CSV table of C-alpha atoms in Angstrom, one decimal:
chain,number,residue,atom,x,y,z
A,1,UNK,CA,26.8,-57.4,9.1
A,2,UNK,CA,26.7,-60.2,7.0
A,3,UNK,CA,25.2,-60.3,3.1
A,4,UNK,CA,21.7,-60.5,2.4
A,5,UNK,CA,20.7,-62.6,-0.1
A,6,UNK,CA,17.2,-61.3,-1.3
A,7,UNK,CA,17.1,-58.2,-3.5
A,8,UNK,CA,13.6,-57.1,-4.5
A,9,UNK,CA,11.6,-53.9,-3.5
A,10,UNK,CA,8.2,-54.1,-1.8
A,11,UNK,CA,5.3,-53.2,-4.1
A,12,UNK,CA,3.1,-52.5,-1.3
A,13,UNK,CA,2.0,-49.1,-0.5
A,14,UNK,CA,-1.0,-47.5,1.5
A,15,UNK,CA,-2.2,-44.2,3.3
A,16,UNK,CA,-4.9,-41.8,2.5
A,17,UNK,CA,-5.5,-38.3,0.9
A,18,UNK,CA,-7.2,-35.9,2.9
A,19,UNK,CA,-10.9,-34.8,1.5
A,20,UNK,CA,-11.9,-31.1,0.6
A,21,UNK,CA,-15.0,-29.4,1.3
A,22,UNK,CA,-17.4,-29.6,-1.4
A,23,UNK,CA,-20.1,-26.4,-1.8
A,24,UNK,CA,-23.8,-26.3,-1.8
A,25,UNK,CA,-25.5,-26.3,-5.2
A,26,UNK,CA,-28.2,-23.7,-5.1
A,27,UNK,CA,-26.6,-21.3,-2.3
A,28,UNK,CA,-25.6,-17.7,-2.5
A,29,UNK,CA,-21.8,-17.8,-0.2
A,30,UNK,CA,-23.9,-15.3,2.2
A,31,UNK,CA,-26.5,-18.3,2.9
A,32,UNK,CA,-24.1,-20.7,2.9
A,33,UNK,CA,-21.4,-18.8,5.5
A,34,UNK,CA,-25.1,-18.3,7.5
A,35,UNK,CA,-25.9,-21.8,7.7
A,36,UNK,CA,-22.3,-22.8,8.1
A,37,UNK,CA,-22.2,-20.3,11.5
A,38,UNK,CA,-25.6,-21.5,12.8
A,39,UNK,CA,-24.3,-25.3,12.4
A,40,UNK,CA,-20.8,-24.0,14.2
A,41,UNK,CA,-22.8,-22.4,17.1
A,42,UNK,CA,-25.3,-25.2,17.4
A,43,UNK,CA,-22.3,-27.7,17.6
A,44,UNK,CA,-20.4,-26.0,19.9
A,45,UNK,CA,-23.4,-25.6,22.5
A,46,UNK,CA,-23.5,-29.0,21.8
A,47,UNK,CA,-20.0,-29.8,22.9
A,48,UNK,CA,-20.5,-27.5,25.6
A,49,UNK,CA,-23.5,-29.0,26.9
A,50,UNK,CA,-21.4,-32.4,26.4
A,51,UNK,CA,-18.4,-31.4,28.8
A,52,UNK,CA,-20.6,-29.6,31.3
A,53,UNK,CA,-22.6,-33.1,31.6
A,54,UNK,CA,-19.8,-35.1,31.7
A,55,UNK,CA,-18.2,-32.8,34.6
A,56,UNK,CA,-21.3,-33.2,36.3
A,57,UNK,CA,-21.7,-36.7,36.9
A,58,UNK,CA,-23.9,-37.3,34.2
A,59,UNK,CA,-26.8,-35.6,36.5
A,60,UNK,CA,-30.1,-36.1,35.2
A,61,UNK,CA,-32.2,-34.2,32.4
A,62,UNK,CA,-32.9,-30.5,34.1
A,63,UNK,CA,-31.1,-30.8,37.1
A,64,UNK,CA,-30.6,-26.9,38.3
A,65,UNK,CA,-26.6,-26.3,39.1
A,66,UNK,CA,-25.2,-26.0,42.6
A,67,UNK,CA,-25.2,-22.0,43.7
A,68,UNK,CA,-22.0,-21.1,42.0
A,69,UNK,CA,-21.3,-23.6,39.6
A,70,UNK,CA,-22.6,-22.0,36.5
A,71,UNK,CA,-18.9,-20.1,35.7
A,72,UNK,CA,-17.0,-23.3,36.9
A,73,UNK,CA,-19.0,-25.2,34.6
A,74,UNK,CA,-18.6,-22.9,31.3
A,75,UNK,CA,-14.9,-22.3,31.8
A,76,UNK,CA,-14.3,-26.6,31.3
A,77,UNK,CA,-13.7,-26.6,27.8
A,78,UNK,CA,-11.4,-23.5,27.9
A,79,UNK,CA,-9.6,-24.5,30.6
A,80,UNK,CA,-9.2,-28.4,28.5
A,81,UNK,CA,-7.6,-26.4,25.8
A,82,UNK,CA,-5.6,-24.2,27.2
A,83,UNK,CA,-4.1,-27.1,29.8
A,84,UNK,CA,-3.3,-29.2,26.3
A,85,UNK,CA,-1.5,-26.1,24.6
A,86,UNK,CA,0.5,-25.5,27.8
A,87,UNK,CA,1.5,-29.1,27.5
A,88,UNK,CA,2.2,-29.2,24.0
A,89,UNK,CA,4.3,-26.0,24.3
A,90,UNK,CA,6.0,-27.6,27.4
A,91,UNK,CA,7.0,-30.8,25.7
A,92,UNK,CA,8.3,-28.5,22.7
A,93,UNK,CA,10.0,-26.7,24.9
A,94,UNK,CA,11.8,-29.8,26.2
A,95,UNK,CA,12.6,-31.5,22.7
A,96,UNK,CA,14.5,-27.9,21.8
A,97,UNK,CA,16.7,-27.9,24.8
A,98,UNK,CA,17.6,-31.8,24.6
A,99,UNK,CA,18.7,-31.3,20.4
A,100,UNK,CA,21.1,-28.2,21.4
A,101,UNK,CA,22.3,-30.4,24.5
A,102,UNK,CA,23.1,-33.8,22.2
A,103,UNK,CA,24.6,-31.5,19.0
A,104,UNK,CA,21.7,-32.1,16.5
A,105,UNK,CA,21.2,-29.8,13.7
A,106,UNK,CA,17.6,-29.7,13.5
A,107,UNK,CA,14.7,-30.4,16.4
A,108,UNK,CA,13.6,-33.9,15.4
A,109,UNK,CA,9.9,-33.7,13.6
A,110,UNK,CA,7.3,-35.5,16.1
A,111,UNK,CA,5.4,-38.4,14.5
A,112,UNK,CA,1.7,-38.6,13.7
A,113,UNK,CA,-0.5,-40.7,15.8
A,114,UNK,CA,-0.6,-44.5,15.3
A,115,UNK,CA,-2.8,-45.4,12.3
A,116,UNK,CA,-6.0,-46.5,13.6
A,117,UNK,CA,-6.2,-49.2,10.9
A,118,UNK,CA,-3.3,-51.2,11.0
A,119,UNK,CA,-1.7,-51.4,7.2
A,120,UNK,CA,-1.5,-54.8,6.1
A,121,UNK,CA,1.9,-56.5,5.8
A,122,UNK,CA,2.9,-59.1,3.6
A,123,UNK,CA,6.3,-60.7,2.9
A,124,UNK,CA,8.5,-58.6,0.3
A,125,UNK,CA,8.5,-60.2,-3.2
A,126,UNK,CA,11.6,-62.2,-3.8
A,127,UNK,CA,11.9,-62.8,0.0
A,128,UNK,CA,9.1,-66.0,0.2
A,129,UNK,CA,10.0,-69.1,0.9
A,130,UNK,CA,8.0,-72.1,0.2
A,131,UNK,CA,4.6,-72.7,1.3
A,132,UNK,CA,5.7,-69.1,2.7
A,133,UNK,CA,1.1,-68.3,2.7
A,134,UNK,CA,0.0,-71.4,2.9
A,135,UNK,CA,1.7,-72.1,6.1
A,136,UNK,CA,0.6,-68.1,7.4
A,137,UNK,CA,5.1,-67.9,8.2
A,138,UNK,CA,5.9,-64.5,9.2
A,139,UNK,CA,5.7,-61.9,6.4
A,140,UNK,CA,9.6,-60.8,5.7
A,141,UNK,CA,9.3,-57.1,4.8
A,142,UNK,CA,11.8,-54.4,5.1
A,143,UNK,CA,9.8,-51.2,5.1
A,144,UNK,CA,6.0,-50.6,6.0
A,145,UNK,CA,3.4,-49.8,3.5
A,146,UNK,CA,2.1,-46.1,4.0
A,147,UNK,CA,2.8,-43.0,2.4
A,148,UNK,CA,3.6,-40.8,5.8
A,149,UNK,CA,6.8,-39.6,5.8
A,150,UNK,CA,7.7,-41.7,8.8
A,151,UNK,CA,10.8,-44.6,9.5
A,152,UNK,CA,11.8,-46.8,11.6
A,153,UNK,CA,14.9,-47.4,13.8
A,154,UNK,CA,15.7,-50.8,14.7
A,155,UNK,CA,18.9,-51.8,16.7
A,156,UNK,CA,20.9,-55.1,16.7
A,157,UNK,CA,22.5,-57.5,18.8
A,158,UNK,CA,23.2,-55.6,22.5
A,159,UNK,CA,27.5,-55.8,22.4
A,160,UNK,CA,27.3,-51.7,23.7
A,161,UNK,CA,25.3,-51.3,27.1
A,162,UNK,CA,25.8,-47.1,26.9
A,163,UNK,CA,24.0,-45.1,29.4
A,164,UNK,CA,24.3,-42.1,27.5
A,165,UNK,CA,22.6,-43.8,24.6
A,166,UNK,CA,19.5,-44.6,27.0
A,167,UNK,CA,19.7,-40.7,28.2
A,168,UNK,CA,20.2,-39.3,24.5
A,169,UNK,CA,17.1,-41.2,23.3
A,170,UNK,CA,14.7,-40.8,26.4
A,171,UNK,CA,15.4,-36.9,26.2
A,172,UNK,CA,14.8,-36.4,22.6
A,173,UNK,CA,12.4,-39.5,22.7
A,174,UNK,CA,13.2,-41.1,19.9
A,175,UNK,CA,11.4,-44.7,19.2
A,176,UNK,CA,13.5,-47.6,18.5
A,177,UNK,CA,12.9,-51.6,18.7
A,178,UNK,CA,15.8,-53.8,20.2
A,179,UNK,CA,16.0,-57.1,18.6
A,180,UNK,CA,19.1,-58.7,21.5
A,181,UNK,CA,21.2,-62.0,21.4
A,182,UNK,CA,21.7,-63.8,24.6
A,183,UNK,CA,25.4,-64.3,24.5
A,184,UNK,CA,25.8,-60.5,24.4
A,185,UNK,CA,23.2,-59.0,26.3
A,186,UNK,CA,23.6,-61.9,29.5
A,187,UNK,CA,26.4,-59.9,31.4
A,188,UNK,CA,24.1,-56.7,31.5
A,189,UNK,CA,20.4,-57.9,31.7
A,190,UNK,CA,19.1,-54.9,33.9
A,191,UNK,CA,20.6,-52.8,31.0
A,192,UNK,CA,17.8,-54.0,28.7
A,193,UNK,CA,15.7,-54.2,31.3
A,194,UNK,CA,16.1,-50.2,32.2
A,195,UNK,CA,15.3,-50.0,28.2
A,196,UNK,CA,12.2,-51.6,28.5
A,197,UNK,CA,10.9,-49.8,31.1
A,198,UNK,CA,11.4,-46.9,29.2
A,199,UNK,CA,9.1,-48.2,26.5
A,200,UNK,CA,11.3,-50.1,24.1
A,201,UNK,CA,10.0,-53.5,23.1
A,202,UNK,CA,12.8,-56.2,23.5
A,203,UNK,CA,12.9,-58.7,20.7
A,204,UNK,CA,14.3,-61.8,19.7
A,205,UNK,CA,17.9,-62.1,17.9
A,206,UNK,CA,18.7,-65.4,18.5
A,207,UNK,CA,20.8,-67.0,21.3
A,208,UNK,CA,24.2,-66.8,19.8
A,209,UNK,CA,23.6,-65.0,16.1
A,210,UNK,CA,24.3,-68.0,14.1
A,211,UNK,CA,24.0,-68.3,10.3
A,212,UNK,CA,20.7,-70.0,10.8
A,213,UNK,CA,20.7,-71.6,7.2
A,214,UNK,CA,23.4,-73.4,7.9
A,215,UNK,CA,21.5,-75.3,10.8
A,216,UNK,CA,18.9,-77.9,11.1
A,217,UNK,CA,15.6,-77.4,12.2
A,218,UNK,CA,16.2,-78.5,15.0
A,219,UNK,CA,19.1,-76.3,15.7
A,220,UNK,CA,17.2,-73.5,14.6
A,221,UNK,CA,14.0,-73.8,16.6
A,222,UNK,CA,17.0,-74.3,20.1
A,223,UNK,CA,18.2,-70.8,18.9
A,224,UNK,CA,15.1,-69.1,18.5
A,225,UNK,CA,13.0,-70.2,20.8
A,226,UNK,CA,15.6,-70.4,23.4
A,227,UNK,CA,15.9,-66.7,23.2
A,228,UNK,CA,11.8,-66.5,23.2
A,229,UNK,CA,12.1,-68.1,26.5
A,230,UNK,CA,14.8,-65.9,27.6
A,231,UNK,CA,13.1,-62.9,26.5
A,232,UNK,CA,9.9,-64.4,28.8
A,233,UNK,CA,12.6,-64.9,32.3
A,234,UNK,CA,13.9,-61.9,31.6
A,235,UNK,CA,11.5,-59.7,30.6
A,236,UNK,CA,8.0,-60.6,31.2
A,237,UNK,CA,7.0,-61.8,27.5
A,238,UNK,CA,7.8,-63.4,24.3
A,239,UNK,CA,7.6,-60.9,22.1
A,240,UNK,CA,6.3,-61.0,18.6
A,241,UNK,CA,9.3,-59.8,16.4
A,242,UNK,CA,12.3,-62.0,15.3
A,243,UNK,CA,14.8,-60.5,12.6
A,244,UNK,CA,17.4,-63.7,11.4
A,245,UNK,CA,21.0,-62.6,12.1
A,246,UNK,CA,22.5,-61.0,9.2
A,247,UNK,CA,19.3,-60.9,7.3
A,248,UNK,CA,19.6,-64.2,6.3
A,249,UNK,CA,16.8,-67.8,6.8
A,250,UNK,CA,15.0,-70.6,5.2
A,251,UNK,CA,11.6,-72.0,5.5
A,252,UNK,CA,12.9,-73.7,8.6
A,253,UNK,CA,14.4,-70.6,9.5
A,254,UNK,CA,10.4,-69.3,9.6
A,255,UNK,CA,8.7,-72.5,10.8
A,256,UNK,CA,10.4,-72.3,14.0
A,257,UNK,CA,10.4,-69.2,14.7
A,258,UNK,CA,6.0,-69.7,14.6
A,259,UNK,CA,6.1,-72.2,16.3
A,260,UNK,CA,7.0,-70.0,19.6
A,261,UNK,CA,5.3,-67.6,18.9
A,262,UNK,CA,6.6,-65.1,16.4
A,263,UNK,CA,4.3,-62.8,14.5
A,264,UNK,CA,6.5,-60.9,12.1
A,265,UNK,CA,10.3,-61.1,10.7
A,266,UNK,CA,10.8,-57.6,9.9
A,267,UNK,CA,14.3,-56.8,8.0
A,268,UNK,CA,15.7,-53.6,7.0
A,269,UNK,CA,15.9,-51.1,3.8
A,270,UNK,CA,19.1,-49.2,5.3
A,271,UNK,CA,21.9,-49.3,7.8
A,272,UNK,CA,22.8,-46.4,9.8
A,273,UNK,CA,26.5,-46.3,11.2
A,274,UNK,CA,28.6,-43.4,13.2
A,275,UNK,CA,30.3,-42.2,9.9
A,276,UNK,CA,28.1,-43.2,7.0
A,277,UNK,CA,25.1,-44.9,6.1
A,278,UNK,CA,24.6,-47.8,3.6
A,279,UNK,CA,21.4,-48.6,1.1
A,280,UNK,CA,19.7,-51.7,0.3
A,281,UNK,CA,17.8,-49.6,-2.9
A,282,UNK,CA,19.6,-48.2,-5.6
A,283,UNK,CA,18.8,-44.6,-5.4
A,284,UNK,CA,20.2,-44.5,-2.5
A,285,UNK,CA,17.3,-42.4,-0.5
A,286,UNK,CA,15.1,-42.6,1.8
A,287,UNK,CA,11.2,-43.8,1.4
A,288,UNK,CA,8.2,-43.9,3.6
A,289,UNK,CA,7.7,-46.3,5.7
A,290,UNK,CA,11.3,-47.8,5.3
A,291,UNK,CA,12.8,-49.5,8.3
A,292,UNK,CA,16.5,-48.6,9.5
A,293,UNK,CA,18.8,-50.9,11.1
A,294,UNK,CA,22.1,-50.2,12.9
A,295,UNK,CA,23.7,-52.3,16.5
A,296,UNK,CA,24.3,-51.7,19.8
A,297,UNK,CA,28.5,-50.6,19.3
A,298,UNK,CA,30.9,-48.2,20.5
A,299,UNK,CA,34.6,-47.2,20.3
A,300,UNK,CA,35.6,-50.9,20.1
A,301,UNK,CA,34.4,-51.5,16.5
A,302,UNK,CA,33.0,-48.0,15.7
A,303,UNK,CA,35.1,-44.3,15.1
A,304,UNK,CA,32.3,-42.9,17.7
A,305,UNK,CA,29.4,-43.9,20.3
A,306,UNK,CA,26.1,-44.6,19.6
A,307,UNK,CA,24.8,-41.4,20.8
A,308,UNK,CA,27.1,-40.2,17.6
A,309,UNK,CA,25.1,-43.0,15.8
A,310,UNK,CA,22.0,-41.6,16.5
A,311,UNK,CA,23.2,-38.5,15.7
A,312,UNK,CA,23.7,-38.7,12.3
A,313,UNK,CA,20.3,-40.8,11.9
A,314,UNK,CA,18.1,-38.0,13.1
A,315,UNK,CA,20.0,-35.2,11.1
A,316,UNK,CA,19.3,-36.8,8.5
A,317,UNK,CA,16.2,-37.9,8.2
A,318,UNK,CA,15.1,-34.4,9.8
A,319,UNK,CA,17.1,-32.9,7.2
A,320,UNK,CA,14.5,-35.1,4.7
A,321,UNK,CA,11.5,-34.4,6.0
A,322,UNK,CA,11.2,-37.2,8.1
A,323,UNK,CA,9.8,-38.3,11.6
A,324,UNK,CA,11.1,-41.4,13.6
A,325,UNK,CA,7.8,-43.5,14.1
A,326,UNK,CA,8.0,-46.5,16.7
A,327,UNK,CA,7.7,-50.0,14.4
A,328,UNK,CA,5.1,-51.9,16.6
A,329,UNK,CA,2.6,-48.9,16.2
A,330,UNK,CA,2.4,-50.3,12.7
A,331,UNK,CA,1.7,-53.7,12.9
């Protein structure tokens, strides 16, 4: 990978803290518990009534159930809870088994549900170009502003097409985002179609992976918008994410990218290889919301395979108490 010329840290940070339950002035503990018990009983009765009403198709008020249906209707909430618990247990057992098969030190942590309100994404300080905000150019950022202990795995280029990598990430349910260059994927478009079918978003990394600041606006537009067209023709849509090769860009890059539908230009905070990590920040550590870069590479370029890289990545983030989340869920 090439050097990145910008080096300042995102100041943005979001998230919220959970609030506790306050006491009731003038009420004794016993009275408060009785009131809470009444409220809880009423809430449970209301929930049971709602679930039962839904199960009966929303019939008219006061209609009697058919003979023998009372017990079945009352059992519905319990059945739903048991089914959900059984599914969670089965998913966890499968994840434990997959972690053992792939040689992980610990079972990867499960990411929280996507945020109901997406964080505001802005360009990292020092990464702006002229008229960046005025022209509403795609923001350039190295992490997501969040307090959640999540990181995001992104993988570039497309040179290595390892079936074991697809199996590993699928079995472990590890989300990642791909940034592809056409000259590297065109010998096996089907491999990345399988990746897309597994739920991975395929994004833009230009046609030929050039150093974009050396090109004219017209040449940059050809590289970026041409790749948008390839992705639409081969995989059904033009993506909203674009990563400039080597992390280098100028104003023309972002203007060209915006012209063909790009909304975000994510870079990265860390890079993971099969045998080591590299860090943008001086503390050499992970932070909530960090974007991690890797590449589609195998033994021809690395001292190992893509599953070896995923293993090193997961062992570190899990040991640090982080889960791997899907980048697009925060955009």
